[in-house]
């Protein structure tokens, strides 16, 4: 299983919206509604932000939303805030009881 | 509040076996059939890699790239689960996280703080 493909970095200004893509294949992202997204601040453990492609855990800001089209899932953050600056990782079920992460995207809030 | 805490040696010699334990507090490791318990690692400056998960019943699922070197086990009386990775090389140096996997929603919803393991002689 190859890692899912994410852009190395994205940037945005406070108040703007950004979208991070996560591209897989028809064997993982495209086959299941089981993409999750994690936020990781430096030196900290990842935090679940989105699950099952589009659902948000309780306590996560509604500025975070997930979507999917074909083999590409996306995380959108609206109303960017300085505290959103972090690394973001997608993860998908890949069949045969295997899960695969994306390579990660560094979000810079300018 | 559920908490997970990794423990184990921070330095392992090449060709030896890396052993880590995750202690779960604030809840029972066998509280529900929907939960698995897993390991994820992150080499310094790099991305996350799924290692494997275990159910309290003992059912395991492993990353194929680590199969043959990897054993994940569970000790329900102690509320712990463990990872053993044999024949380690420098490529196994990473921060190792333990986490709870929710099989209903297919996500890792609780994480430990992570522990750095360096493979070096």
Short mmCIF file of N, CA and C in Angstrom, two decimals, chain B:
data_model
loop_
_atom_site.label_atom_id
_atom_site.label_comp_id
_atom_site.label_asym_id
_atom_site.label_seq_id
_atom_site.Cartn_x
_atom_site.Cartn_y
_atom_site.Cartn_z
N UNK B 1 -11.92 10.62 31.73
CA UNK B 1 -11.34 10.85 30.41
C UNK B 1 -10.31 9.75 30.11
N UNK B 2 -10.45 9.13 28.96
CA UNK B 2 -9.52 8.06 28.58
C UNK B 2 -8.13 8.63 28.34
N UNK B 3 -7.13 7.95 28.87
CA UNK B 3 -5.75 8.35 28.66
C UNK B 3 -4.91 7.13 28.27
N UNK B 4 -3.96 7.36 27.36
CA UNK B 4 -3.05 6.32 26.94
C UNK B 4 -1.63 6.82 27.16
N UNK B 5 -0.75 5.93 27.63
CA UNK B 5 0.62 6.32 27.93
C UNK B 5 1.58 5.24 27.46
N UNK B 6 2.48 5.62 26.56
CA UNK B 6 3.50 4.70 26.07
C UNK B 6 4.66 4.62 27.04
N UNK B 7 5.29 3.46 27.10
CA UNK B 7 6.50 3.31 27.91
C UNK B 7 7.40 2.26 27.27
N UNK B 8 8.71 2.43 27.51
CA UNK B 8 9.68 1.50 26.96
C UNK B 8 11.01 2.18 26.74
N UNK B 9 12.04 1.41 26.36
CA UNK B 9 13.38 1.98 26.15
C UNK B 9 13.38 3.01 25.03
N UNK B 10 14.16 4.07 25.23
CA UNK B 10 14.29 5.09 24.21
C UNK B 10 15.41 4.81 23.23
N UNK B 11 16.23 3.83 23.55
CA UNK B 11 17.36 3.49 22.69
C UNK B 11 17.43 1.97 22.52
N UNK B 12 17.49 1.54 21.28
CA UNK B 12 17.56 0.11 20.96
C UNK B 12 18.71 -0.10 19.97
N UNK B 13 19.45 -1.17 20.15
CA UNK B 13 20.57 -1.45 19.24
C UNK B 13 20.07 -2.10 17.95
N UNK B 14 20.75 -1.83 16.85
CA UNK B 14 20.38 -2.49 15.58
C UNK B 14 20.39 -4.00 15.73
N UNK B 15 19.45 -4.63 15.07
CA UNK B 15 19.21 -6.09 15.03
C UNK B 15 18.48 -6.59 16.28
N UNK B 16 18.31 -5.74 17.29
CA UNK B 16 17.60 -6.18 18.49
C UNK B 16 16.09 -5.94 18.34
N UNK B 17 15.36 -6.21 19.43
CA UNK B 17 13.91 -6.09 19.40
C UNK B 17 13.44 -4.86 20.16
N UNK B 18 12.63 -4.08 19.50
CA UNK B 18 12.02 -2.89 20.09
C UNK B 18 10.75 -3.34 20.81
N UNK B 19 10.62 -2.96 22.10
CA UNK B 19 9.44 -3.35 22.87
C UNK B 19 8.84 -2.13 23.55
N UNK B 20 7.56 -1.92 23.33
CA UNK B 20 6.84 -0.80 23.94
C UNK B 20 5.53 -1.31 24.52
N UNK B 21 5.10 -0.63 25.58
CA UNK B 21 3.81 -0.94 26.21
C UNK B 21 2.97 0.31 26.27
N UNK B 22 1.69 0.16 26.07
CA UNK B 22 0.74 1.26 26.21
C UNK B 22 -0.21 0.93 27.35
N UNK B 23 -0.23 1.80 28.35
CA UNK B 23 -1.14 1.62 29.49
C UNK B 23 -2.35 2.52 29.32
N UNK B 24 -3.51 1.93 29.41
CA UNK B 24 -4.77 2.66 29.24
C UNK B 24 -5.37 2.94 30.61
N UNK B 25 -5.75 4.17 30.85
CA UNK B 25 -6.41 4.53 32.10
C UNK B 25 -7.68 5.33 31.79
N UNK B 26 -8.60 5.35 32.75
CA UNK B 26 -9.85 6.07 32.55
C UNK B 26 -10.89 5.27 31.80
N UNK B 27 -10.60 4.00 31.56
CA UNK B 27 -11.54 3.14 30.85
C UNK B 27 -10.94 1.77 30.67
N UNK B 28 -11.79 0.77 30.47
CA UNK B 28 -11.29 -0.59 30.31
C UNK B 28 -10.99 -0.89 28.85
N UNK B 29 -9.89 -1.60 28.63
CA UNK B 29 -9.47 -1.95 27.29
C UNK B 29 -10.46 -2.91 26.64
N UNK B 30 -11.28 -3.54 27.48
CA UNK B 30 -12.28 -4.50 26.98
C UNK B 30 -13.70 -3.99 27.20
N UNK B 31 -13.84 -2.67 27.25
CA UNK B 31 -15.14 -2.06 27.55
C UNK B 31 -16.16 -2.25 26.45
N UNK B 32 -15.69 -2.35 25.23
CA UNK B 32 -16.63 -2.44 24.11
C UNK B 32 -16.00 -3.18 22.95
N UNK B 33 -16.82 -3.95 22.26
CA UNK B 33 -16.32 -4.71 21.12
C UNK B 33 -15.97 -3.83 19.94
N UNK B 34 -16.35 -2.56 19.96
CA UNK B 34 -16.08 -1.70 18.80
C UNK B 34 -14.68 -1.10 18.83
N UNK B 35 -13.97 -1.27 19.94
CA UNK B 35 -12.65 -0.65 20.04
C UNK B 35 -11.51 -1.64 19.79
N UNK B 36 -10.57 -1.18 18.97
CA UNK B 36 -9.29 -1.83 18.81
C UNK B 36 -8.25 -0.89 19.44
N UNK B 37 -7.06 -1.40 19.60
CA UNK B 37 -5.97 -0.62 20.21
C UNK B 37 -4.76 -0.73 19.29
N UNK B 38 -4.20 0.44 18.94
CA UNK B 38 -3.22 0.41 17.86
C UNK B 38 -1.95 1.18 18.09
N UNK B 39 -1.05 0.99 17.14
CA UNK B 39 0.25 1.67 17.14
C UNK B 39 0.44 2.39 15.81
N UNK B 40 0.94 3.60 15.90
CA UNK B 40 1.28 4.42 14.74
C UNK B 40 2.66 5.02 15.03
N UNK B 41 3.50 5.14 14.02
CA UNK B 41 4.82 5.73 14.26
C UNK B 41 5.08 6.87 13.30
N UNK B 42 6.05 7.70 13.69
CA UNK B 42 6.40 8.89 12.90
C UNK B 42 7.89 9.13 12.97
N UNK B 43 8.64 8.79 11.93
CA UNK B 43 10.08 9.08 11.90
C UNK B 43 10.29 10.59 12.04
N UNK B 44 11.40 11.00 12.62
CA UNK B 44 11.65 12.43 12.81
C UNK B 44 11.49 13.22 11.53
N UNK B 45 10.64 14.25 11.58
CA UNK B 45 10.44 15.11 10.43
C UNK B 45 9.63 14.52 9.30
N UNK B 46 9.05 13.33 9.54
CA UNK B 46 8.30 12.67 8.47
C UNK B 46 6.85 12.44 8.88
N UNK B 47 6.11 11.72 8.02
CA UNK B 47 4.69 11.52 8.23
C UNK B 47 4.36 10.31 9.09
N UNK B 48 3.07 10.11 9.29
CA UNK B 48 2.58 9.02 10.11
C UNK B 48 2.53 7.72 9.33
N UNK B 49 2.81 6.63 10.02
CA UNK B 49 2.72 5.29 9.42
C UNK B 49 1.90 4.39 10.33
N UNK B 50 0.86 3.77 9.76
CA UNK B 50 0.04 2.83 10.50
C UNK B 50 0.82 1.54 10.72
N UNK B 51 0.92 1.09 11.98
CA UNK B 51 1.68 -0.12 12.30
C UNK B 51 0.76 -1.32 12.42
N UNK B 52 -0.29 -1.18 13.24
CA UNK B 52 -1.19 -2.30 13.42
C UNK B 52 -2.15 -2.06 14.58
N UNK B 53 -3.17 -2.91 14.69
CA UNK B 53 -4.16 -2.78 15.75
C UNK B 53 -4.50 -4.15 16.32
N UNK B 54 -5.00 -4.15 17.57
CA UNK B 54 -5.40 -5.39 18.23
C UNK B 54 -6.71 -5.18 18.96
N UNK B 55 -7.56 -6.19 18.95
CA UNK B 55 -8.81 -6.19 19.70
C UNK B 55 -8.55 -6.90 21.03
N UNK B 56 -9.37 -6.62 22.04
CA UNK B 56 -9.14 -7.25 23.33
C UNK B 56 -9.30 -8.77 23.25
N UNK B 57 -9.98 -9.23 22.20
CA UNK B 57 -10.13 -10.67 22.00
C UNK B 57 -8.84 -11.32 21.49
N UNK B 58 -7.89 -10.46 21.07
CA UNK B 58 -6.62 -10.95 20.54
C UNK B 58 -6.50 -10.85 19.03
N UNK B 59 -7.58 -10.51 18.37
CA UNK B 59 -7.55 -10.36 16.91
C UNK B 59 -6.62 -9.21 16.53
N UNK B 60 -5.72 -9.47 15.55
CA UNK B 60 -4.74 -8.46 15.16
C UNK B 60 -4.76 -8.21 13.66
N UNK B 61 -4.39 -6.98 13.30
CA UNK B 61 -4.20 -6.61 11.91
C UNK B 61 -2.91 -5.81 11.82
N UNK B 62 -2.03 -6.22 10.90
CA UNK B 62 -0.70 -5.63 10.82
C UNK B 62 -0.46 -4.97 9.48
N UNK B 63 0.43 -3.97 9.49
CA UNK B 63 0.92 -3.38 8.25
C UNK B 63 1.74 -4.46 7.52
N UNK B 64 1.38 -4.76 6.29
CA UNK B 64 2.10 -5.82 5.56
C UNK B 64 3.60 -5.57 5.46
N UNK B 65 4.00 -4.31 5.45
CA UNK B 65 5.42 -4.00 5.31
C UNK B 65 6.21 -4.37 6.57
N UNK B 66 5.51 -4.59 7.68
CA UNK B 66 6.19 -4.93 8.93
C UNK B 66 5.93 -6.37 9.36
N UNK B 67 5.03 -7.03 8.63
CA UNK B 67 4.69 -8.40 8.99
C UNK B 67 5.95 -9.25 8.98
N UNK B 68 6.02 -10.17 9.93
CA UNK B 68 7.21 -11.01 10.03
C UNK B 68 8.13 -10.49 11.12
N UNK B 69 8.09 -9.18 11.36
CA UNK B 69 8.91 -8.60 12.43
C UNK B 69 8.06 -8.10 13.59
N UNK B 70 6.74 -8.04 13.37
CA UNK B 70 5.86 -7.33 14.29
C UNK B 70 4.97 -8.28 15.09
N UNK B 71 4.84 -7.98 16.37
CA UNK B 71 3.87 -8.69 17.22
C UNK B 71 3.21 -7.65 18.11
N UNK B 72 1.89 -7.62 18.07
CA UNK B 72 1.12 -6.78 18.99
C UNK B 72 0.30 -7.71 19.88
N UNK B 73 0.34 -7.47 21.17
CA UNK B 73 -0.36 -8.32 22.13
C UNK B 73 -1.14 -7.46 23.11
N UNK B 74 -2.07 -8.09 23.81
CA UNK B 74 -2.91 -7.36 24.77
C UNK B 74 -2.92 -8.09 26.10
N UNK B 75 -2.93 -7.32 27.19
CA UNK B 75 -3.01 -7.87 28.54
C UNK B 75 -4.20 -7.18 29.21
N UNK B 76 -5.37 -7.80 29.12
CA UNK B 76 -6.58 -7.14 29.61
C UNK B 76 -6.58 -6.95 31.13
N UNK B 77 -6.08 -7.88 31.94
CA UNK B 77 -6.06 -7.62 33.39
C UNK B 77 -5.25 -6.38 33.75
N UNK B 78 -4.16 -6.14 33.02
CA UNK B 78 -3.31 -4.98 33.30
C UNK B 78 -3.79 -3.74 32.55
N UNK B 79 -4.78 -3.90 31.68
CA UNK B 79 -5.28 -2.80 30.84
C UNK B 79 -4.15 -2.22 29.98
N UNK B 80 -3.38 -3.11 29.39
CA UNK B 80 -2.23 -2.71 28.57
C UNK B 80 -2.21 -3.47 27.25
N UNK B 81 -1.58 -2.88 26.27
CA UNK B 81 -1.25 -3.61 25.06
C UNK B 81 0.18 -3.26 24.67
N UNK B 82 0.81 -4.14 23.91
CA UNK B 82 2.24 -4.01 23.67
C UNK B 82 2.60 -4.21 22.21
N UNK B 83 3.76 -3.69 21.86
CA UNK B 83 4.31 -3.84 20.52
C UNK B 83 5.72 -4.41 20.63
N UNK B 84 6.02 -5.37 19.81
CA UNK B 84 7.39 -5.89 19.68
C UNK B 84 7.75 -5.88 18.21
N UNK B 85 8.87 -5.24 17.88
CA UNK B 85 9.36 -5.16 16.51
C UNK B 85 10.79 -5.70 16.50
N UNK B 86 11.00 -6.78 15.81
CA UNK B 86 12.31 -7.44 15.85
C UNK B 86 13.22 -6.96 14.71
N UNK B 87 14.49 -7.30 14.85
CA UNK B 87 15.50 -7.01 13.82
C UNK B 87 15.45 -5.56 13.36
N UNK B 88 15.47 -4.65 14.31
CA UNK B 88 15.32 -3.24 13.98
C UNK B 88 16.57 -2.68 13.32
N UNK B 89 16.32 -1.65 12.51
CA UNK B 89 17.39 -0.88 11.87
C UNK B 89 17.14 0.59 12.16
N UNK B 90 18.04 1.43 11.66
CA UNK B 90 17.89 2.87 11.88
C UNK B 90 16.56 3.38 11.30
N UNK B 91 16.06 2.71 10.29
CA UNK B 91 14.80 3.11 9.66
C UNK B 91 13.60 2.95 10.60
N UNK B 92 13.78 2.23 11.67
CA UNK B 92 12.70 2.05 12.65
C UNK B 92 12.71 3.13 13.74
N UNK B 93 13.69 4.02 13.69
CA UNK B 93 13.73 5.13 14.63
C UNK B 93 12.54 6.06 14.37
N UNK B 94 11.79 6.34 15.41
CA UNK B 94 10.58 7.13 15.23
C UNK B 94 9.96 7.46 16.58
N UNK B 95 9.00 8.37 16.56
CA UNK B 95 8.10 8.53 17.69
C UNK B 95 6.99 7.51 17.50
N UNK B 96 6.78 6.69 18.51
CA UNK B 96 5.75 5.66 18.46
C UNK B 96 4.56 6.12 19.31
N UNK B 97 3.39 6.15 18.67
CA UNK B 97 2.15 6.51 19.35
C UNK B 97 1.28 5.28 19.54
N UNK B 98 0.64 5.19 20.70
CA UNK B 98 -0.45 4.22 20.84
C UNK B 98 -1.76 5.01 20.78
N UNK B 99 -2.80 4.35 20.31
CA UNK B 99 -4.07 5.04 20.11
C UNK B 99 -5.22 4.05 20.15
N UNK B 100 -6.42 4.58 20.45
CA UNK B 100 -7.62 3.76 20.38
C UNK B 100 -8.24 3.88 19.00
N UNK B 101 -8.58 2.76 18.40
CA UNK B 101 -9.22 2.74 17.09
C UNK B 101 -10.68 2.38 17.28
N UNK B 102 -11.55 3.26 16.79
CA UNK B 102 -12.99 3.03 16.87
C UNK B 102 -13.45 2.35 15.59
N UNK B 103 -13.83 1.09 15.71
CA UNK B 103 -14.18 0.31 14.53
C UNK B 103 -15.52 0.74 13.94
N UNK B 104 -16.35 1.43 14.75
CA UNK B 104 -17.64 1.90 14.23
C UNK B 104 -17.44 3.06 13.26
N UNK B 105 -16.52 3.96 13.59
CA UNK B 105 -16.30 5.15 12.79
C UNK B 105 -14.97 5.12 12.06
N UNK B 106 -14.23 4.05 12.27
CA UNK B 106 -12.98 3.83 11.53
C UNK B 106 -11.99 4.98 11.70
N UNK B 107 -11.72 5.33 12.96
CA UNK B 107 -10.77 6.40 13.20
C UNK B 107 -10.05 6.18 14.52
N UNK B 108 -8.93 6.87 14.68
CA UNK B 108 -8.17 6.85 15.92
C UNK B 108 -8.60 8.05 16.75
N UNK B 109 -9.41 7.79 17.79
CA UNK B 109 -10.02 8.91 18.50
C UNK B 109 -9.32 9.34 19.78
N UNK B 110 -8.49 8.50 20.34
CA UNK B 110 -7.68 8.87 21.50
C UNK B 110 -6.25 8.43 21.24
N UNK B 111 -5.29 9.33 21.58
CA UNK B 111 -3.88 9.06 21.32
C UNK B 111 -3.06 9.25 22.59
N UNK B 112 -1.97 8.48 22.68
CA UNK B 112 -0.98 8.75 23.70
C UNK B 112 -0.12 9.92 23.26
N UNK B 113 0.77 10.35 24.12
CA UNK B 113 1.62 11.51 23.81
C UNK B 113 2.78 11.14 22.90
N UNK B 114 3.05 9.84 22.77
CA UNK B 114 4.14 9.39 21.91
C UNK B 114 5.44 9.23 22.67
N UNK B 115 6.26 8.30 22.20
CA UNK B 115 7.57 8.09 22.80
C UNK B 115 8.61 7.90 21.70
N UNK B 116 9.74 8.58 21.84
CA UNK B 116 10.78 8.51 20.82
C UNK B 116 11.65 7.29 21.05
N UNK B 117 11.81 6.49 20.01
CA UNK B 117 12.71 5.35 20.05
C UNK B 117 13.77 5.54 18.99
N UNK B 118 15.01 5.49 19.41
CA UNK B 118 16.14 5.64 18.49
C UNK B 118 16.87 4.31 18.38
N UNK B 119 17.12 3.89 17.15
CA UNK B 119 17.88 2.66 16.92
C UNK B 119 19.30 3.06 16.57
N UNK B 120 20.21 2.73 17.47
CA UNK B 120 21.60 3.11 17.28
C UNK B 120 22.49 2.24 18.17
N UNK B 121 23.69 2.00 17.70
CA UNK B 121 24.64 1.23 18.49
C UNK B 121 25.42 2.14 19.44
#
